[in-house]
Structures are given as structure tokens and as C-alpha cells.
PDB file of C-alpha atoms in Angstrom:
ATOM      1  CA  MET A  72      -0.761  -7.796 -19.708  1.00  0.00           C
ATOM      2  CA  SER A  73       0.588  -6.826 -16.277  1.00  0.00           C
ATOM      3  CA  TRP A  74       4.349  -5.913 -15.871  1.00  0.00           C
ATOM      4  CA  CYS A  75       6.469  -8.114 -13.648  1.00  0.00           C
ATOM      5  CA  SER A  76      10.129  -8.172 -13.073  1.00  0.00           C
ATOM      6  CA  PRO A  77      10.373 -11.116 -12.235  1.00  0.00           C
ATOM      7  CA  GLY A  78       7.422 -12.171  -9.820  1.00  0.00           C
ATOM      8  CA  ALA A  79       6.679  -8.653  -8.869  1.00  0.00           C
ATOM      9  CA  LEU A  80       4.148  -6.810 -10.130  1.00  0.00           C
ATOM     10  CA  TRP A  81       4.763  -3.151 -11.159  1.00  0.00           C
ATOM     11  CA  ARG A  82       1.866  -2.095 -13.116  1.00  0.00           C
ATOM     12  CA  TYR A  83      -1.198  -2.973 -15.255  1.00  0.00           C
ATOM     13  CA  GLU A  84      -1.835  -2.263 -18.784  1.00  0.00           C
ATOM     14  CA  LEU A  85      -5.377  -0.985 -19.228  1.00  0.00           C
ATOM     15  CA  ASN A  86      -6.774   0.202 -22.760  1.00  0.00           C
ATOM     16  CA  LYS A  87     -10.176   1.128 -21.954  1.00  0.00           C
ATOM     17  CA  ARG A  88     -10.376   2.197 -18.506  1.00  0.00           C
ATOM     18  CA  LYS A  89      -8.642   5.482 -16.935  1.00  0.00           C
ATOM     19  CA  LEU A  90      -7.814   3.759 -13.433  1.00  0.00           C
ATOM     20  CA  CYS A  91      -4.736   3.744 -11.579  1.00  0.00           C
ATOM     21  CA  ALA A  92      -3.998   2.362  -7.968  1.00  0.00           C
ATOM     22  CA  LEU A  93      -3.010   4.684  -4.984  1.00  0.00           C
ATOM     23  CA  THR A  94      -1.181   3.032  -2.436  1.00  0.00           C
ATOM     24  CA  ILE A  95       0.092   4.179   0.719  1.00  0.00           C
ATOM     25  CA  ASP A  96       3.482   2.851   2.548  1.00  0.00           C
ATOM     26  CA  ASP A  97       4.658   2.926   5.847  1.00  0.00           C
ATOM     27  CA  VAL A  98       1.190   2.726   7.784  1.00  0.00           C
ATOM     28  CA  PRO A  99       1.471   4.005  10.444  1.00  0.00           C
ATOM     29  CA  LEU A 100       5.089   5.740  10.416  1.00  0.00           C
ATOM     30  CA  LEU A 101       6.824   4.906  13.852  1.00  0.00           C
ATOM     31  CA  ASP A 102       9.908   6.669  14.319  1.00  0.00           C
ATOM     32  CA  LYS A 103       8.347   9.928  13.288  1.00  0.00           C
ATOM     33  CA  PRO A 104       4.794  11.459  13.525  1.00  0.00           C
ATOM     34  CA  SER A 105       2.257   9.739  11.482  1.00  0.00           C
ATOM     35  CA  SER A 106      -0.252  11.832   9.206  1.00  0.00           C
ATOM     36  CA  LEU A 107      -2.432   8.728   8.695  1.00  0.00           C
ATOM     37  CA  GLU A 108      -5.398  10.902   9.951  1.00  0.00           C
ATOM     38  CA  GLU A 109      -5.216  13.573   7.935  1.00  0.00           C
ATOM     39  CA  ILE A 110      -4.603  11.455   4.857  1.00  0.00           C
ATOM     40  CA  LEU A 111      -7.513   9.525   5.758  1.00  0.00           C
ATOM     41  CA  ASP A 112      -9.649  12.821   5.996  1.00  0.00           C
ATOM     42  CA  VAL A 113      -8.448  13.680   2.283  1.00  0.00           C
ATOM     43  CA  LEU A 114      -9.134  10.542   0.710  1.00  0.00           C
ATOM     44  CA  LYS A 115     -12.605  10.696   2.366  1.00  0.00           C
ATOM     45  CA  GLU A 116     -13.205  14.511   1.144  1.00  0.00           C
ATOM     46  CA  ASN A 117     -12.082  13.365  -2.561  1.00  0.00           C
ATOM     47  CA  LYS A 118     -14.064   9.992  -2.430  1.00  0.00           C
ATOM     48  CA  VAL A 119     -11.050   7.867  -2.943  1.00  0.00           C
ATOM     49  CA  LYS A 120     -10.260   4.396  -1.935  1.00  0.00           C
ATOM     50  CA  ALA A 121      -6.647   3.311  -1.414  1.00  0.00           C
ATOM     51  CA  THR A 122      -4.554   0.308  -0.436  1.00  0.00           C
ATOM     52  CA  LEU A 123      -2.890   0.959   2.629  1.00  0.00           C
ATOM     53  CA  PHE A 124       0.678  -1.000   3.189  1.00  0.00           C
ATOM     54  CA  VAL A 125       0.675  -1.412   6.941  1.00  0.00           C
ATOM     55  CA  MET A 126       3.767  -1.836   9.099  1.00  0.00           C
ATOM     56  CA  SER A 127       2.654  -4.049  11.839  1.00  0.00           C
ATOM     57  CA  GLY A 128       5.461  -3.019  14.325  1.00  0.00           C
ATOM     58  CA  PHE A 129       3.158  -0.711  15.647  1.00  0.00           C
ATOM     59  CA  ASP A 130       1.182  -3.199  17.478  1.00  0.00           C
ATOM     60  CA  LEU A 131       4.155  -4.405  19.535  1.00  0.00           C
ATOM     61  CA  PRO A 132       4.900  -2.897  23.231  1.00  0.00           C
ATOM     62  CA  PRO A 133       7.723  -0.531  23.651  1.00  0.00           C
ATOM     63  CA  GLU A 134      10.311  -3.335  24.635  1.00  0.00           C
ATOM     64  CA  LYS A 135      10.108  -4.941  21.252  1.00  0.00           C
ATOM     65  CA  GLY A 136      10.090  -1.774  19.181  1.00  0.00           C
ATOM     66  CA  GLY A 137       6.559  -0.562  19.319  1.00  0.00           C
ATOM     67  CA  PRO A 138       4.921   2.897  20.500  1.00  0.00           C
ATOM     68  CA  PRO A 139       3.228   3.442  23.986  1.00  0.00           C
ATOM     69  CA  LYS A 140      -0.197   1.583  24.727  1.00  0.00           C
ATOM     70  CA  GLU A 141      -2.094   4.809  24.153  1.00  0.00           C
ATOM     71  CA  LEU A 142      -0.608   5.236  20.612  1.00  0.00           C
ATOM     72  CA  ARG A 143      -0.942   1.547  19.776  1.00  0.00           C
ATOM     73  CA  LYS A 144      -4.877   2.012  20.395  1.00  0.00           C
ATOM     74  CA  ARG A 145      -4.863   5.177  18.380  1.00  0.00           C
ATOM     75  CA  TYR A 146      -3.510   3.583  15.037  1.00  0.00           C
ATOM     76  CA  ARG A 147      -5.653   0.431  15.559  1.00  0.00           C
ATOM     77  CA  ASP A 148      -8.635   2.592  15.820  1.00  0.00           C
ATOM     78  CA  LEU A 149      -7.347   4.895  12.686  1.00  0.00           C
ATOM     79  CA  LEU A 150      -6.869   1.271  10.665  1.00  0.00           C
ATOM     80  CA  ASP A 151     -10.326   0.352  11.956  1.00  0.00           C
ATOM     81  CA  ARG A 152     -11.700   3.400  10.330  1.00  0.00           C
ATOM     82  CA  ALA A 153      -9.890   2.821   6.988  1.00  0.00           C
ATOM     83  CA  VAL A 154     -11.286  -0.652   6.948  1.00  0.00           C
ATOM     84  CA  LYS A 155     -14.845   0.899   7.391  1.00  0.00           C
ATOM     85  CA  GLU A 156     -14.287   3.475   4.729  1.00  0.00           C
ATOM     86  CA  GLY A 157     -13.662   1.146   2.210  1.00  0.00           C
ATOM     87  CA  HIS A 158      -9.863   1.082   2.127  1.00  0.00           C
ATOM     88  CA  GLU A 159      -7.854  -2.158   1.706  1.00  0.00           C
ATOM     89  CA  LEU A 160      -4.894  -3.177   3.980  1.00  0.00           C
ATOM     90  CA  ALA A 161      -1.854  -4.580   2.888  1.00  0.00           C
ATOM     91  CA  ASN A 162       1.453  -6.253   4.129  1.00  0.00           C
ATOM     92  CA  HIS A 163       4.572  -4.080   4.442  1.00  0.00           C
ATOM     93  CA  LEU A 164       6.346  -6.167   7.349  1.00  0.00           C
ATOM     94  CA  GLN A 165       6.715  -4.573  10.745  1.00  0.00           C
ATOM     95  CA  PHE A 166       9.313  -1.942  10.548  1.00  0.00           C
ATOM     96  CA  ASP A 167      10.909   0.782   8.087  1.00  0.00           C
ATOM     97  CA  ARG A 168      13.763  -1.507   7.391  1.00  0.00           C
ATOM     98  CA  PRO A 169      14.876  -2.706   4.096  1.00  0.00           C
ATOM     99  CA  ALA A 170      13.753  -6.377   3.706  1.00  0.00           C
ATOM    100  CA  ILE A 171      16.591  -7.436   1.604  1.00  0.00           C
ATOM    101  CA  ALA A 172      18.882  -7.211   4.357  1.00  0.00           C
ATOM    102  CA  MET A 173      16.810  -9.390   6.794  1.00  0.00           C
ATOM    103  CA  GLU A 174      17.742 -13.006   7.714  1.00  0.00           C
ATOM    104  CA  GLN A 175      15.166 -15.243   6.498  1.00  0.00           C
ATOM    105  CA  ASN A 176      13.759 -16.245   9.988  1.00  0.00           C
ATOM    106  CA  ASP A 177      13.538 -12.667  10.799  1.00  0.00           C
ATOM    107  CA  PHE A 178      11.599 -11.934   7.561  1.00  0.00           C
ATOM    108  CA  ASP A 179       9.381 -14.939   7.963  1.00  0.00           C
ATOM    109  CA  GLU A 180       8.487 -13.621  11.537  1.00  0.00           C
ATOM    110  CA  ALA A 181       7.798 -10.342  10.293  1.00  0.00           C
ATOM    111  CA  PHE A 182       5.800 -11.125   7.220  1.00  0.00           C
ATOM    112  CA  ASN A 183       3.626 -13.601   9.382  1.00  0.00           C
ATOM    113  CA  HIS A 184       2.865 -11.165  12.172  1.00  0.00           C
ATOM    114  CA  CYS A 185       1.632  -8.823   9.679  1.00  0.00           C
ATOM    115  CA  ASN A 186      -0.721 -11.092   8.099  1.00  0.00           C
ATOM    116  CA  ASP A 187      -2.148 -11.917  11.195  1.00  0.00           C
ATOM    117  CA  LEU A 188      -2.467  -8.454  12.097  1.00  0.00           C
ATOM    118  CA  LEU A 189      -4.265  -7.632   8.916  1.00  0.00           C
ATOM    119  CA  ALA A 190      -6.737 -10.886   9.566  1.00  0.00           C
ATOM    120  CA  GLN A 191      -7.308  -9.222  12.498  1.00  0.00           C
ATOM    121  CA  LEU A 192      -8.032  -5.911  11.421  1.00  0.00           C
ATOM    122  CA  SER A 193     -10.032  -6.777   8.000  1.00  0.00           C
ATOM    123  CA  GLY A 194     -11.932  -9.520   9.886  1.00  0.00           C
ATOM    124  CA  GLN A 195     -10.939 -13.183  10.069  1.00  0.00           C
ATOM    125  CA  ALA A 196     -13.728 -14.387   8.070  1.00  0.00           C
ATOM    126  CA  ASP A 197     -13.246 -11.631   5.415  1.00  0.00           C
ATOM    127  CA  TRP A 198      -9.399 -12.222   5.051  1.00  0.00           C
ATOM    128  CA  SER A 199      -9.854 -15.856   4.912  1.00  0.00           C
ATOM    129  CA  LYS A 200     -11.641 -15.642   1.713  1.00  0.00           C
ATOM    130  CA  ARG A 201     -10.323 -12.304   0.049  1.00  0.00           C
ATOM    131  CA  PRO A 202      -9.016 -13.156  -3.366  1.00  0.00           C
ATOM    132  CA  ASN A 203      -6.343 -10.438  -3.429  1.00  0.00           C
ATOM    133  CA  ARG A 204      -3.663  -9.921  -0.702  1.00  0.00           C
ATOM    134  CA  TRP A 205      -0.892  -7.736  -1.358  1.00  0.00           C
ATOM    135  CA  PHE A 206       2.846  -7.329  -0.212  1.00  0.00           C
ATOM    136  CA  ARG A 207       5.541  -4.935  -0.631  1.00  0.00           C
ATOM    137  CA  PRO A 208       9.084  -5.099   0.548  1.00  0.00           C
ATOM    138  CA  ALA A 209      10.550  -2.315   2.436  1.00  0.00           C
ATOM    139  CA  SER A 210      12.880  -0.633   0.217  1.00  0.00           C
ATOM    140  CA  ALA A 211      11.095  -2.232  -2.782  1.00  0.00           C
ATOM    141  CA  LEU A 212      14.067  -4.696  -2.821  1.00  0.00           C
ATOM    142  CA  PHE A 213      13.289  -8.498  -3.002  1.00  0.00           C
ATOM    143  CA  ASN A 214      14.839 -12.121  -3.205  1.00  0.00           C
ATOM    144  CA  GLN A 215      13.473 -15.431  -4.112  1.00  0.00           C
ATOM    145  CA  HIS A 216      12.729 -16.385  -0.621  1.00  0.00           C
ATOM    146  CA  MET A 217      10.178 -13.324   0.064  1.00  0.00           C
ATOM    147  CA  LEU A 218       8.521 -14.264  -3.556  1.00  0.00           C
ATOM    148  CA  LYS A 219       8.052 -17.705  -2.349  1.00  0.00           C
ATOM    149  CA  LEU A 220       6.889 -17.300   1.274  1.00  0.00           C
ATOM    150  CA  ALA A 221       4.257 -14.344  -0.468  1.00  0.00           C
ATOM    151  CA  ARG A 222       2.962 -16.789  -2.888  1.00  0.00           C
ATOM    152  CA  GLU A 223       2.631 -19.751  -0.259  1.00  0.00           C
ATOM    153  CA  LYS A 224       0.734 -17.243   1.594  1.00  0.00           C
ATOM    154  CA  LYS A 225      -1.548 -16.195  -1.551  1.00  0.00           C
ATOM    155  CA  TYR A 226       0.188 -12.854  -1.718  1.00  0.00           C
ATOM    156  CA  THR A 227       1.081 -10.819  -5.175  1.00  0.00           C
ATOM    157  CA  THR A 228       4.479  -9.020  -4.404  1.00  0.00           C
ATOM    158  CA  VAL A 229       3.602  -5.452  -5.729  1.00  0.00           C
ATOM    159  CA  ILE A 230       6.235  -2.443  -6.134  1.00  0.00           C
ATOM    160  CA  ALA A 231       4.979   0.410  -8.148  1.00  0.00           C
ATOM    161  CA  SER A 232       5.582   2.201 -11.431  1.00  0.00           C
ATOM    162  CA  CYS A 233       4.780   6.115 -10.001  1.00  0.00           C
ATOM    163  CA  TYR A 234       6.903   6.928  -7.195  1.00  0.00           C
ATOM    164  CA  PRO A 235       7.677  10.557  -6.432  1.00  0.00           C
ATOM    165  CA  HIS A 236      10.619   9.790  -4.094  1.00  0.00           C
ATOM    166  CA  ASP A 237       8.509  11.451  -1.408  1.00  0.00           C
ATOM    167  CA  VAL A 238      10.460   9.862   1.362  1.00  0.00           C
ATOM    168  CA  ALA A 239      12.810  13.060   1.303  1.00  0.00           C
ATOM    169  CA  ALA A 240      10.991  16.103   2.735  1.00  0.00           C
ATOM    170  CA  ILE A 241      12.156  18.274   0.095  1.00  0.00           C
ATOM    171  CA  THR A 242      10.674  16.740  -2.822  1.00  0.00           C
ATOM    172  CA  ARG A 243       7.184  17.697  -1.362  1.00  0.00           C
ATOM    173  CA  PHE A 244       7.343  20.975  -3.161  1.00  0.00           C
ATOM    174  CA  VAL A 245       7.201  19.075  -6.559  1.00  0.00           C
ATOM    175  CA  ASN A 246       5.520  15.816  -5.446  1.00  0.00           C
ATOM    176  CA  SER A 247       1.826  16.785  -6.272  1.00  0.00           C
ATOM    177  CA  TRP A 248       3.109  17.901  -9.784  1.00  0.00           C
ATOM    178  CA  TYR A 249       4.754  14.460 -10.324  1.00  0.00           C
ATOM    179  CA  LEU A 250       1.899  12.422  -9.569  1.00  0.00           C
ATOM    180  CA  ARG A 251      -0.339  14.132 -11.856  1.00  0.00           C
ATOM    181  CA  TRP A 252       2.145  13.899 -14.672  1.00  0.00           C
ATOM    182  CA  ARG A 253       2.677  10.091 -14.041  1.00  0.00           C
ATOM    183  CA  ALA A 254      -0.937   9.137 -13.332  1.00  0.00           C
ATOM    184  CA  ARG A 255      -1.740   7.209 -16.231  1.00  0.00           C
ATOM    185  CA  PRO A 256      -4.098   3.916 -16.711  1.00  0.00           C
ATOM    186  CA  GLY A 257      -2.874   1.175 -15.050  1.00  0.00           C
ATOM    187  CA  ALA A 258      -0.088   2.593 -13.070  1.00  0.00           C
ATOM    188  CA  ILE A 259       0.440   2.001  -9.508  1.00  0.00           C
ATOM    189  CA  ILE A 260       1.248   5.076  -7.307  1.00  0.00           C
ATOM    190  CA  VAL A 261       3.284   4.992  -4.116  1.00  0.00           C
ATOM    191  CA  VAL A 262       3.502   7.473  -1.448  1.00  0.00           C
ATOM    192  CA  HIS A 263       4.537   7.312   2.167  1.00  0.00           C
ATOM    193  CA  ASP A 264       3.122   8.024   5.438  1.00  0.00           C
ATOM    194  CA  ARG A 265       5.349  11.282   5.910  1.00  0.00           C
ATOM    195  CA  TRP A 266       4.071  14.821   7.744  1.00  0.00           C
ATOM    196  CA  HIS A 267       3.664  16.260   4.266  1.00  0.00           C
ATOM    197  CA  THR A 268       1.814  13.416   2.595  1.00  0.00           C
ATOM    198  CA  ALA A 269      -1.706  14.849   3.579  1.00  0.00           C
ATOM    199  CA  ALA A 270      -1.232  17.912   1.742  1.00  0.00           C
ATOM    200  CA  THR A 271       0.673  16.434  -1.303  1.00  0.00           C
ATOM    201  CA  LEU A 272      -2.473  14.330  -1.952  1.00  0.00           C
ATOM    202  CA  LYS A 273      -5.043  17.061  -1.115  1.00  0.00           C
ATOM    203  CA  LYS A 274      -3.238  19.223  -3.983  1.00  0.00           C
ATOM    204  CA  ALA A 275      -2.810  16.193  -6.396  1.00  0.00           C
ATOM    205  CA  ILE A 276      -6.030  14.319  -5.987  1.00  0.00           C
ATOM    206  CA  PRO A 277      -8.490  16.878  -7.526  1.00  0.00           C
ATOM    207  CA  GLU A 278      -6.223  17.328 -10.315  1.00  0.00           C
ATOM    208  CA  ILE A 279      -5.932  13.913 -11.141  1.00  0.00           C
ATOM    209  CA  LEU A 280      -9.647  13.238 -11.078  1.00  0.00           C
ATOM    210  CA  LYS A 281     -10.108  16.336 -13.226  1.00  0.00           C
ATOM    211  CA  SER A 282      -7.940  14.845 -15.978  1.00  0.00           C
ATOM    212  CA  GLY A 283     -10.412  11.919 -16.252  1.00  0.00           C
ATOM    213  CA  MET A 284      -8.676   9.212 -14.271  1.00  0.00           C
ATOM    214  CA  THR A 285      -9.768   7.280 -11.548  1.00  0.00           C
ATOM    215  CA  LEU A 286      -7.980   6.390  -8.432  1.00  0.00           C
ATOM    216  CA  GLY A 287      -8.578   3.053  -6.547  1.00  0.00           C
ATOM    217  CA  THR A 288      -7.416   0.239  -4.651  1.00  0.00           C
ATOM    218  CA  LEU A 289      -4.933  -2.229  -5.990  1.00  0.00           C
ATOM    219  CA  SER A 290      -7.811  -4.904  -6.089  1.00  0.00           C
ATOM    220  CA  GLU A 291      -9.835  -2.454  -8.035  1.00  0.00           C
ATOM    221  CA  LEU A 292      -7.115  -2.125 -10.548  1.00  0.00           C
ATOM    222  CA  ARG A 293      -6.624  -5.686 -10.859  1.00  0.00           C
ATOM    223  CA  ALA A 294     -10.442  -6.362 -11.441  1.00  0.00           C
ATOM    224  CA  ALA A 295     -10.374  -3.902 -14.445  1.00  0.00           C
ATOM    225  CA  TYR A 296      -7.400  -5.566 -15.651  1.00  0.00           C
ATOM    226  CA  GLU A 297      -9.368  -8.930 -15.669  1.00  0.00           C
ATOM    227  CA  GLN A 298     -12.147  -7.352 -17.237  1.00  0.00           C
ATOM    228  CA  GLU A 299     -10.069  -6.269 -20.003  1.00  0.00           C
ATOM    229  CA  ALA A 300      -8.110  -9.083 -20.528  1.00  0.00           C
ATOM    230  CA  PRO A 301      -9.762 -12.194 -18.837  1.00  0.00           C
ATOM    231  CA  SER A 302      -7.842 -14.846 -20.589  1.00  0.00           C
ATOM    232  CA  LYS A 303      -4.822 -13.357 -18.824  1.00  0.00           C
ATOM    233  CA  SER A 304      -6.510 -12.399 -15.562  1.00  0.00           C
ATOM    234  CA  LYS A 305      -3.818 -14.688 -13.750  1.00  0.00           C
ATOM    235  CA  ALA A 306      -0.851 -13.043 -15.474  1.00  0.00           C
ATOM    236  CA  SER A 307       0.165 -11.131 -12.352  1.00  0.00           C
TER     237      SER A 307
END
């Protein structure tokens, strides 16, 4: 079965495949330097695909909270690269602010802005027929309005079952160990775009793969779950 609480997905239960999903939040980080390019390099080096939770505020002009034009282009180029390399893009609203504290109208605007950007980056035709769309609220706190809008837009709200609290820089010394320890079949791993994330993944991913686990996107994890439990394929 999939594990929901309630209406949000935290993990899948797999009995046959040793697969877990790797997800990366706050892509691209806006208030501090992003390490997205280095993260993509590490994923490519290890032949791992991930689900990137995009904050669409990077595509706004500075007067609306976005970065300068040159940086907007750089981030678009990096996300274009991510799509070409087989990574999956997902909705993380616009900025790194707790979603639960947003007014409904502000939340709706941020959700729809990110959705429209994801459609552009993924290709409108591909996006319109995509079987899986993923949403994660900033700070992982949600309410019924968020869940309702996500369902209406054909999204699954997803949290995670493996989180090393990597937004605090000091945890980088134990993050790779934590990820190796918590990577188990059906797990949903979340790390964040921070200056130390690429180094954490560079150390953790080879060890996870060496243990016999496979890392992939959320859609790959859902497909594995559906293959094992076809009668429950809509449980999440």
C-alpha cells in the first residue's frame, strides 16, 4: 500500500524492488547561491534520475521577488538541461515560504504560476498528457484547500519519509550517513538545493547504489508500486 496522512503521500511499500525516490526541493534556491548545476553533475555522474521540486519565483522579475535577467536565463537553461537528462519537474510554489501561512488567493496564484512554468519547461503537449504530477508544499505543512486544488489540477501531494534536515548547514557532516541508513524500498528521500547538497549526494549516492538500492523519480517509484499491487494502483 501507499502511506498517506491523510491525502498526502509519504512513501510506498515495495516488497520486490529495492527502489526509492530521490527528490530535491527549493530548485533553484533564490535567497542564497544555488548548487543546481553541481547537483545535476553528480546525478549525471551516477546515472541517477530525480524529481526536482521547482520554485517558480526564479522566473519573476526583480520587482516581484525574482533574480536579475541573467540569472533567470541561467536557471531556465539548467532546468532545460534537467528535462533533457531525464529528470522530473514538480511543483513547489514560488518562494521558500511556509505554504500553510499563505492566504488562499496567494496560494492559488503561486500554485498556478508554478504549474504554468512546469508546462513550459516540460513541453505543453507532454505536460497535458502526463500521468503523474507532483506537489510538495513549502515546509511540508498543508491544509484541505491545498489538497483540493492539487487534486483539481491532477497533482498528488507528496511529503517524504527520509529527510536529513539538510537545510541546516551543520547537518552536512551526517547527511550522507543518514541517507544511506534511511534509503529503503519505497522510501521518498528529500534533500534541498543548498551549497553543500552536491557534496552530500556525491558521497551518499554511490553507497546507496552499492547496497543494492536503486534511486529514481517519484513516477518511477509509483510505477514500481503499481506493478506490485495493480489492484491498489490508485491508492495514492
